[in-house]
CSV table of C-alpha atoms in Angstrom, one decimal:
chain,number,residue,atom,x,y,z
A,212,MET,CA,-26.2,-10.3,-16.2
A,213,ARG,CA,-24.0,-9.5,-13.2
A,214,GLU,CA,-22.6,-6.1,-12.2
A,215,LEU,CA,-18.8,-5.9,-11.8
A,216,LEU,CA,-18.6,-3.7,-8.7
A,217,LEU,CA,-15.6,-1.6,-7.6
A,218,PRO,CA,-14.7,-2.8,-4.1
A,219,LYS,CA,-13.7,-0.4,-1.3
A,220,PHE,CA,-9.9,-0.9,-1.3
A,221,ASN,CA,-9.3,1.4,1.7
A,222,ASN,CA,-11.3,3.5,4.1
A,223,ASN,CA,-9.4,6.8,3.3
A,224,ASP,CA,-10.7,7.3,-0.2
A,225,GLU,CA,-14.2,7.7,-1.7
A,226,GLY,CA,-13.1,6.4,-5.1
A,227,CYS,CA,-10.2,5.8,-7.4
A,228,VAL,CA,-8.9,6.1,-11.0
A,229,LEU,CA,-9.4,3.1,-13.3
A,230,VAL,CA,-6.0,3.2,-14.8
A,231,GLY,CA,-6.5,0.5,-17.5
A,232,TRP,CA,-8.4,-2.6,-18.5
A,233,THR,CA,-6.3,-5.8,-18.8
A,234,VAL,CA,-8.9,-7.6,-21.0
A,235,ASP,CA,-10.7,-6.5,-24.2
A,236,ASP,CA,-14.3,-5.3,-24.1
A,237,GLY,CA,-16.5,-8.3,-25.0
A,238,ALA,CA,-13.8,-10.9,-23.9
A,239,ALA,CA,-14.7,-14.0,-21.9
A,240,VAL,CA,-13.2,-13.9,-18.4
A,241,SER,CA,-13.0,-16.5,-15.6
A,242,ALA,CA,-13.7,-16.0,-11.9
A,243,ASP,CA,-10.8,-14.4,-10.0
A,244,ALA,CA,-9.2,-13.2,-13.3
A,245,VAL,CA,-7.6,-9.7,-13.2
A,246,VAL,CA,-9.7,-7.5,-15.5
A,247,ALA,CA,-8.5,-4.0,-14.6
A,248,GLU,CA,-6.0,-1.9,-12.6
A,249,VAL,CA,-7.1,1.0,-10.4
A,250,GLU,CA,-5.1,3.5,-8.5
A,251,THR,CA,-6.1,4.6,-5.0
A,252,ALA,CA,-4.2,7.1,-2.8
A,253,LYS,CA,-2.2,4.3,-1.4
A,254,ALA,CA,-1.4,1.8,-4.1
A,255,LEU,CA,-2.2,0.4,-7.5
A,256,GLU,CA,-4.8,-2.3,-7.0
A,257,GLU,CA,-6.1,-5.1,-9.2
A,258,LEU,CA,-9.8,-5.6,-9.9
A,259,VAL,CA,-10.8,-9.2,-10.3
A,260,ALA,CA,-14.0,-10.7,-11.7
A,261,ASP,CA,-16.1,-12.4,-9.1
A,262,ALA,CA,-17.7,-14.9,-11.6
A,263,ASP,CA,-17.2,-16.3,-15.1
A,264,GLY,CA,-18.7,-14.3,-17.9
A,265,VAL,CA,-18.4,-12.1,-20.9
A,266,LEU,CA,-17.1,-8.6,-20.0
A,267,HIS,CA,-18.9,-5.4,-21.0
A,268,ARG,CA,-17.1,-2.2,-20.0
A,269,LEU,CA,-19.2,0.7,-18.5
A,270,VAL,CA,-16.3,3.1,-18.0
A,271,GLU,CA,-13.2,3.9,-20.0
A,272,ALA,CA,-9.5,4.1,-18.8
A,273,GLY,CA,-8.8,7.3,-16.9
A,274,ALA,CA,-12.3,7.5,-15.4
A,275,HIS,CA,-12.7,8.5,-11.8
A,276,CYS,CA,-14.9,5.8,-10.2
A,277,ALA,CA,-16.7,5.6,-6.8
A,278,PHE,CA,-16.3,2.6,-4.6
A,279,GLY,CA,-19.3,0.3,-4.7
A,280,ARG,CA,-20.4,1.4,-8.2
A,281,PRO,CA,-20.4,-0.9,-11.3
A,282,VAL,CA,-17.6,-0.4,-13.8
A,283,GLY,CA,-18.6,-3.3,-16.0
A,284,LEU,CA,-21.1,-6.0,-16.6
A,285,LEU,CA,-20.6,-9.8,-16.8
A,286,PHE,CA,-22.9,-11.7,-19.1
A,287,ALA,CA,-23.5,-15.4,-19.2
A,288,SER,CA,-22.8,-15.5,-23.0
A,289,ARG,CA,-21.8,-13.3,-25.9
A,290,GLN,CA,-25.4,-13.7,-27.2
A,291,GLU,CA,-26.7,-12.2,-23.9
A,292,ARG,CA,-24.3,-9.3,-24.2
A,293,ASP,CA,-25.4,-8.7,-27.9
A,294,ASP,CA,-29.0,-8.7,-26.9
A,295,TYR,CA,-28.3,-6.2,-24.1
A,296,LEU,CA,-26.4,-3.9,-26.5
A,297,ALA,CA,-29.3,-4.0,-28.9
A,298,SER,CA,-31.8,-3.1,-26.1
A,299,PRO,CA,-32.8,0.5,-25.0
A,300,ALA,CA,-31.3,-0.3,-21.6
A,301,ALA,CA,-27.7,-0.3,-23.0
A,302,THR,CA,-25.7,2.8,-22.4
A,303,ALA,CA,-22.7,3.9,-24.4
A,304,VAL,CA,-19.3,3.4,-22.9
A,305,PRO,CA,-18.1,6.8,-21.5
A,306,THR,CA,-14.9,7.9,-23.1
A,307,ALA,CA,-12.0,9.3,-21.1
A,308,PRO,CA,-11.7,13.1,-21.2
A,309,GLU,CA,-9.5,14.5,-23.9
A,310,GLY,CA,-5.9,13.7,-23.3
A,311,GLN,CA,-6.7,11.0,-20.7
A,312,GLY,CA,-7.2,8.0,-23.0
A,313,GLN,CA,-4.9,5.0,-23.5
A,314,GLY,CA,-4.5,5.7,-27.2
A,315,GLU,CA,-1.4,6.8,-28.9
A,316,ASP,CA,-0.3,10.2,-30.1
A,317,HIS,CA,2.1,10.9,-33.0
A,318,ASP,CA,5.1,10.1,-30.9
A,319,GLY,CA,3.9,6.4,-30.4
A,320,GLY,CA,3.3,4.6,-27.1
A,321,PRO,CA,0.5,4.7,-24.6
A,322,ASP,CA,-0.8,8.1,-23.4
A,323,PRO,CA,-0.7,8.8,-19.6
A,324,VAL,CA,-3.9,9.5,-17.7
A,325,LEU,CA,-4.0,13.2,-16.6
A,326,SER,CA,-5.9,14.8,-13.8
A,327,ASP,CA,-8.0,17.9,-14.8
A,328,ALA,CA,-5.5,20.2,-13.1
A,329,ALA,CA,-2.5,18.5,-14.8
A,330,ARG,CA,-4.1,18.7,-18.3
A,331,THR,CA,-4.9,22.4,-17.9
A,332,LEU,CA,-1.4,23.2,-16.6
A,333,ALA,CA,0.2,21.2,-19.5
A,334,GLN,CA,-1.9,23.0,-22.1
A,335,ASP,CA,-1.1,26.4,-20.6
A,336,HIS,CA,2.6,25.8,-20.7
A,337,GLY,CA,2.9,23.9,-24.0
A,338,ILE,CA,3.9,20.6,-22.5
A,339,ARG,CA,3.2,17.8,-25.0
A,340,THR,CA,1.9,14.3,-24.3
A,341,GLY,CA,5.2,12.8,-25.3
A,342,GLN,CA,7.0,14.7,-22.6
A,343,LEU,CA,4.5,13.5,-20.0
A,344,ARG,CA,4.7,10.0,-21.2
A,345,ALA,CA,8.5,10.1,-20.9
A,346,LEU,CA,8.0,10.5,-17.1
A,347,GLY,CA,6.9,6.8,-17.0
A,348,LYS,CA,3.7,7.4,-15.1
A,349,ARG,CA,0.3,6.1,-15.9
A,350,VAL,CA,-1.4,8.9,-13.9
A,351,VAL,CA,0.1,12.4,-14.2
A,352,LYS,CA,-0.8,14.9,-11.5
A,353,ALA,CA,-0.4,18.7,-11.5
A,354,SER,CA,2.7,18.4,-9.3
A,355,ASP,CA,4.4,16.3,-12.0
A,356,VAL,CA,3.6,18.9,-14.6
A,357,GLN,CA,4.8,21.7,-12.3
A,358,ARG,CA,8.1,20.0,-11.9
A,359,LEU,CA,8.7,20.0,-15.6
A,360,ILE,CA,7.8,23.7,-15.7
A,361,ASP,CA,10.1,24.6,-12.8
A,362,GLN,CA,13.0,22.8,-14.6
A,363,GLY,CA,12.4,24.6,-17.9
A,364,LEU,CA,11.2,21.5,-19.6
A,365,THR,CA,8.3,23.2,-21.4
A,366,ASP,CA,7.9,22.8,-25.2
A,367,GLN,CA,9.8,26.1,-25.8
A,368,GLY,CA,12.4,25.2,-23.2
A,369,LEU,CA,13.1,21.9,-24.9
A,370,ARG,CA,13.6,23.7,-28.3
A,371,ASP,CA,15.9,26.1,-26.6
A,372,GLN,CA,18.0,23.3,-25.2
A,373,GLY,CA,17.7,21.0,-28.2
A,374,LEU,CA,16.4,18.2,-26.0
A,375,THR,CA,14.0,15.3,-27.0
A,376,ASP,CA,11.1,14.2,-24.8
A,377,GLN,CA,13.2,11.3,-23.5
A,378,GLY,CA,16.0,13.6,-22.8
A,379,ALA,CA,13.7,15.8,-20.8
A,380,ALA,CA,12.8,12.9,-18.6
A,381,ALA,CA,16.4,12.2,-18.1
A,382,VAL,CA,17.2,15.8,-17.3
A,383,ALA,CA,14.3,15.8,-14.8
A,384,ALA,CA,15.8,12.8,-13.1
A,385,GLY,CA,19.3,14.5,-13.0
A,386,ALA,CA,20.8,12.4,-15.8
A,387,SER,CA,22.3,13.3,-19.2
A,388,GLU,CA,20.1,13.1,-22.3
A,389,ASP,CA,21.8,10.0,-23.7
A,390,ALA,CA,21.6,8.1,-20.3
A,391,ALA,CA,19.8,4.7,-20.3
A,392,VAL,CA,16.2,5.1,-19.1
A,393,VAL,CA,14.4,2.2,-17.2
A,394,ARG,CA,10.6,2.4,-17.0
A,395,LEU,CA,9.3,1.3,-13.6
A,396,SER,CA,6.5,-1.3,-13.4
A,397,ALA,CA,3.0,-0.1,-12.6
A,398,ARG,CA,3.2,-1.6,-9.1
A,399,GLN,CA,6.5,0.1,-8.3
A,400,ARG,CA,5.1,3.4,-9.7
A,401,ALA,CA,2.2,3.0,-7.2
A,402,VAL,CA,4.7,2.4,-4.4
A,403,ALA,CA,6.6,5.5,-5.5
A,404,ALA,CA,3.5,7.6,-5.3
A,405,VAL,CA,2.7,6.5,-1.7
A,406,VAL,CA,6.3,7.0,-0.6
A,407,SER,CA,6.5,10.4,-2.1
A,408,GLU,CA,3.2,11.4,-0.5
A,409,ALA,CA,4.3,10.1,2.9
A,410,HIS,CA,7.6,12.0,2.8
A,411,ARG,CA,5.9,15.2,1.6
A,412,THR,CA,3.2,15.3,4.2
A,413,ILE,CA,4.4,13.3,7.3
A,414,PRO,CA,7.2,14.6,9.6
A,415,ALA,CA,8.4,11.2,10.7
A,416,ALA,CA,10.6,10.4,13.7
A,417,PHE,CA,12.1,7.1,14.7
A,418,ALA,CA,13.0,5.1,17.8
A,419,ALA,CA,14.3,1.5,18.3
A,420,ILE,CA,14.8,-0.9,21.2
A,421,ALA,CA,16.7,-4.1,21.7
A,422,VAL,CA,14.6,-7.1,22.9
A,423,ASP,CA,16.1,-10.1,24.7
A,424,LEU,CA,14.5,-13.3,23.2
A,425,THR,CA,15.7,-15.7,25.9
A,426,ALA,CA,12.2,-16.1,27.5
A,427,PHE,CA,10.6,-16.3,24.1
A,428,ARG,CA,12.9,-19.1,23.0
A,429,ALA,CA,12.1,-21.0,26.2
A,430,ALA,CA,8.4,-20.6,25.8
A,431,ARG,CA,8.5,-21.2,22.0
A,432,ASP,CA,9.7,-24.8,22.4
A,433,GLY,CA,7.0,-26.9,20.9
A,434,ALA,CA,4.5,-23.9,20.7
A,435,PRO,CA,2.6,-23.5,17.4
A,436,TYR,CA,3.3,-19.8,17.0
A,437,GLY,CA,6.3,-17.6,16.1
A,438,LEU,CA,7.7,-14.2,17.1
A,439,VAL,CA,5.6,-12.3,14.5
A,440,GLU,CA,2.3,-13.6,16.1
A,441,LEU,CA,3.6,-12.9,19.6
A,442,LEU,CA,4.6,-9.3,18.6
A,443,VAL,CA,1.2,-8.8,17.1
A,444,LYS,CA,-0.4,-9.8,20.4
A,445,ALA,CA,2.0,-7.5,22.3
A,446,ILE,CA,1.2,-4.6,20.1
A,447,ALA,CA,-2.5,-5.2,20.3
A,448,ALA,CA,-2.4,-5.5,24.1
A,449,ARG,CA,-1.3,-1.8,24.3
A,450,HIS,CA,-4.3,-0.5,22.4
A,451,ALA,CA,-6.0,0.9,25.6
A,452,ASP,CA,-2.8,2.3,27.0
A,453,PHE,CA,-1.6,4.0,23.8
A,454,PRO,CA,-4.7,4.8,21.8
A,455,LEU,CA,-3.1,7.5,19.6
A,456,PHE,CA,-0.8,4.8,18.1
A,457,PHE,CA,-4.0,3.2,16.7
A,458,ALA,CA,-5.6,6.4,15.5
A,459,THR,CA,-6.5,7.9,12.1
A,460,PRO,CA,-5.5,11.6,11.5
A,461,GLY,CA,-8.3,13.9,10.5
A,462,ALA,CA,-8.9,17.5,9.7
A,463,ASP,CA,-8.2,20.4,12.1
A,464,HIS,CA,-5.7,18.5,14.2
A,465,THR,CA,-8.0,15.7,15.1
A,466,LEU,CA,-7.6,12.0,15.5
A,467,THR,CA,-10.2,9.2,15.2
A,468,LEU,CA,-9.5,6.5,17.7
A,469,ALA,CA,-9.8,2.9,16.5
A,470,PRO,CA,-12.4,0.8,18.4
A,471,ALA,CA,-10.3,-2.4,18.1
A,472,ALA,CA,-6.6,-3.3,17.7
A,473,ASN,CA,-6.7,-4.3,14.0
A,474,VAL,CA,-3.0,-4.9,13.1
A,475,GLY,CA,-1.9,-4.7,9.4
A,476,VAL,CA,1.1,-7.0,8.7
A,477,THR,CA,3.3,-6.6,5.6
A,478,VAL,CA,3.4,-9.7,3.4
A,479,ASP,CA,5.8,-9.9,0.5
A,480,VAL,CA,6.4,-13.3,-1.1
A,481,GLY,CA,7.7,-11.9,-4.4
A,482,THR,CA,4.4,-10.9,-6.0
A,483,GLY,CA,4.3,-7.4,-4.5
A,484,LEU,CA,3.8,-5.8,-1.1
A,485,PHE,CA,0.4,-6.4,0.6
A,486,ILE,CA,-0.7,-5.3,4.1
A,487,PRO,CA,-3.7,-7.5,5.1
A,488,VAL,CA,-5.2,-6.9,8.5
A,489,LEU,CA,-5.4,-9.2,11.6
A,490,LYS,CA,-8.8,-8.1,13.0
A,491,ASP,CA,-9.3,-7.6,16.7
A,492,ALA,CA,-5.9,-9.1,17.5
A,493,ALA,CA,-6.0,-8.3,21.2
A,494,ARG,CA,-9.0,-10.6,21.8
A,495,ARG,CA,-8.4,-13.4,19.4
A,496,PRO,CA,-6.3,-16.5,20.3
A,497,ILE,CA,-2.8,-16.5,19.0
A,498,GLY,CA,-3.5,-19.7,17.0
A,499,ASP,CA,-6.1,-17.9,15.0
A,500,LEU,CA,-3.6,-15.2,14.1
A,501,THR,CA,-1.1,-17.9,13.0
A,502,ASP,CA,-3.7,-19.4,10.7
A,503,ASP,CA,-4.6,-16.0,9.3
A,504,LEU,CA,-1.0,-15.2,8.5
A,505,MET,CA,-0.5,-18.4,6.7
A,506,ASP,CA,-3.7,-17.7,4.7
A,507,PHE,CA,-2.3,-14.2,3.9
A,508,ARG,CA,0.9,-15.7,2.4
A,509,VAL,CA,-1.1,-18.1,0.3
A,510,SER,CA,-3.4,-15.3,-0.9
A,511,ALA,CA,-0.3,-13.2,-1.7
A,512,LEU,CA,1.1,-16.0,-3.9
A,513,ARG,CA,-2.2,-16.4,-5.7
A,514,GLN,CA,-3.0,-12.7,-5.5
A,515,ASN,CA,-6.6,-13.4,-4.6
A,516,PHE,CA,-7.2,-11.6,-1.3
A,517,ARG,CA,-10.8,-11.2,0.0
A,518,GLU,CA,-12.2,-7.7,-0.5
A,519,ASP,CA,-12.2,-7.0,3.2
A,520,ALA,CA,-8.7,-8.3,3.9
A,521,PHE,CA,-7.2,-4.7,3.9
A,522,ALA,CA,-10.1,-2.9,5.7
A,523,ASP,CA,-10.1,-1.2,9.1
A,524,GLU,CA,-6.3,-1.2,9.7
A,525,ALA,CA,-5.4,0.7,12.9
A,526,ILE,CA,-1.7,0.1,13.1
A,527,THR,CA,1.0,-1.5,10.9
A,528,LEU,CA,3.6,-4.1,11.6
A,529,SER,CA,6.4,-4.0,8.9
A,530,LEU,CA,8.4,-7.2,8.8
A,531,HIS,CA,12.1,-6.8,8.1
A,532,ASN,CA,13.1,-10.1,9.7
A,533,GLU,CA,15.3,-11.5,7.0
A,534,PRO,CA,18.7,-12.7,8.3
A,535,ASP,CA,21.2,-10.0,9.3
A,536,ILE,CA,18.7,-7.1,9.1
A,537,ILE,CA,19.4,-5.2,12.3
A,538,LEU,CA,17.5,-1.9,11.7
A,539,ALA,CA,14.8,-0.6,9.4
A,540,ALA,CA,12.7,2.6,9.2
A,541,PRO,CA,9.8,2.2,6.8
A,542,ILE,CA,7.5,5.1,5.9
A,543,VAL,CA,4.4,5.9,7.9
A,544,HIS,CA,1.5,5.3,5.5
A,545,PRO,CA,-0.9,8.2,5.0
A,546,GLY,CA,-3.9,7.6,7.3
A,547,ARG,CA,-1.8,6.1,10.1
A,548,THR,CA,0.1,7.6,13.0
A,549,CYS,CA,2.9,5.1,13.2
A,550,VAL,CA,4.4,1.8,11.9
A,551,VAL,CA,6.1,-0.8,14.1
A,552,THR,CA,9.1,-2.7,12.7
A,553,LEU,CA,10.4,-6.2,13.5
A,554,CYS,CA,14.0,-7.0,12.5
A,555,ALA,CA,15.9,-10.3,12.4
A,556,GLU,CA,16.9,-12.4,15.3
A,557,ARG,CA,20.6,-12.3,16.1
A,558,SER,CA,23.1,-13.4,18.8
A,559,GLU,CA,24.6,-10.8,21.1
A,560,VAL,CA,27.4,-11.0,23.7
A,561,ALA,CA,26.4,-9.9,27.1
A,562,LEU,CA,27.9,-10.0,30.6
A,563,ALA,CA,26.5,-11.9,33.6
A,564,GLU,CA,26.5,-10.2,37.0
A,565,ASP,CA,29.8,-11.8,37.8
A,566,GLY,CA,31.3,-10.5,34.6
A,567,THR,CA,31.2,-13.8,32.7
A,568,PRO,CA,30.4,-13.3,29.0
A,569,PHE,CA,27.6,-15.2,27.4
A,570,THR,CA,25.5,-15.0,24.3
A,571,ARG,CA,21.8,-14.3,24.1
A,572,PRO,CA,19.3,-14.1,21.3
A,573,VAL,CA,18.0,-10.6,20.6
A,574,THR,CA,16.1,-8.7,18.0
A,575,THR,CA,15.2,-5.0,17.3
A,576,VAL,CA,11.7,-3.6,17.5
A,577,ALA,CA,11.3,-0.1,16.2
A,578,VAL,CA,8.6,2.5,15.6
A,579,THR,CA,8.5,5.2,13.0
A,580,TYR,CA,5.9,7.8,14.0
A,581,ASP,CA,4.2,10.9,12.9
A,582,HIS,CA,5.7,13.6,15.1
A,583,ARG,CA,2.6,15.8,14.8
A,584,TYR,CA,0.6,13.4,16.9
A,585,LEU,CA,3.2,11.3,18.8
A,586,ASN,CA,6.2,12.4,20.8
A,587,GLY,CA,9.5,10.7,21.5
A,588,ARG,CA,8.6,10.0,25.1
A,589,ASP,CA,5.4,8.3,23.9
A,590,ALA,CA,7.4,6.2,21.4
A,591,VAL,CA,9.9,5.1,24.1
A,592,ARG,CA,7.1,4.2,26.5
A,593,PHE,CA,5.3,2.2,23.9
A,594,LEU,CA,8.4,0.3,22.9
A,595,THR,CA,9.4,-0.4,26.5
A,596,ALA,CA,5.9,-1.8,27.2
A,597,VAL,CA,6.2,-4.1,24.2
A,598,LYS,CA,9.7,-5.1,25.1
A,599,GLN,CA,8.6,-6.1,28.7
A,600,ASP,CA,5.8,-8.3,27.3
A,601,LEU,CA,8.3,-10.1,24.9
A,602,GLU,CA,10.9,-10.6,27.6
A,603,THR,CA,8.8,-11.8,30.5
A,604,ALA,CA,7.7,-15.4,30.8
A,605,ASP,CA,4.4,-14.6,32.5
A,606,ALA,CA,3.5,-12.0,29.9
A,607,ILE,CA,4.4,-14.4,27.1
A,608,ALA,CA,2.1,-17.0,28.6
A,609,ARG,CA,-0.7,-14.5,29.0
A,610,LEU,CA,-0.4,-13.3,25.4
A,611,ALA,CA,-0.2,-16.8,24.0
A,612,GLY,CA,-2.8,-18.3,26.3
């Protein structure tokens, strides 16, 4: 028998909600198979089996689970599982609290998972499960229920208006009752939750700077690294000079400074957005970072990242370097103070000292920052320092050496 443990998906949470199992209780699963989906404060994550076996669930969908604790058991065979269930050591599978299961009510379709506060609010105001399901969310929070209340979409309000549950969701979204409704995927709903939380809680500001890539192009000739790796090194090199850019916000207007320049880099190969972390990027050779980035892309394709791939992020680099992208301002993720952005390379017309026009390769490097902790002057100084490292041959040689 082997315990199926819930890994620590990020350092900002103590636990998460097990949104749903993807395989049946008692089913045979293989190593690296996705067996459940869990929702943290940042994203919807997939729980994978770390060995072959027969699954036995210990928690039900909708349960709040602590990181590092078992949510299931993997047995070598069905007979071993049957023997366990017949023994005194076996415990009954906890059921989700009333209204939090994945069953169906009389309206049909899967029921959403409700937080305790959301369930109480819905009961007090006569909001039915069908109305909550129409929101298209697996996990419904008190704020979602309050929005329905504020818009008059309680049970009585619906009767007064003659609206259906689906019409209520359309009205909540600002559409007519007969409008077509598209249900977002589970992963996109998780993205929506993070974006909403970021915009609600973080007063973000933005600054961008143009970077001349002439020196990089000259140094890049034959070198086994790219602009992404060099920018990671340039960012990490500023850890000591700009420690608040690598900090984690805390309570009572405090910041916890990161001991190392661990740079999270966005990876999206069409299977979803991931932000694995390049650990201690300031001290490691640039070739190691190149290898890690390639491994990250392969892991994203296979969706089999190591458990520690996302841990200890201190600063984020968001890649928007597809052709013709000249500017991008991503959100600052909760738990970070800023996010740096790299845009596409492009050609720009410039004038020589004698007035002769010429073209040069340039890109845009930007930073979106939490204005509670970082000011505009700090952002400009940070960007200017990174720009100098990317434009100077000696600095490039030092970073790549």
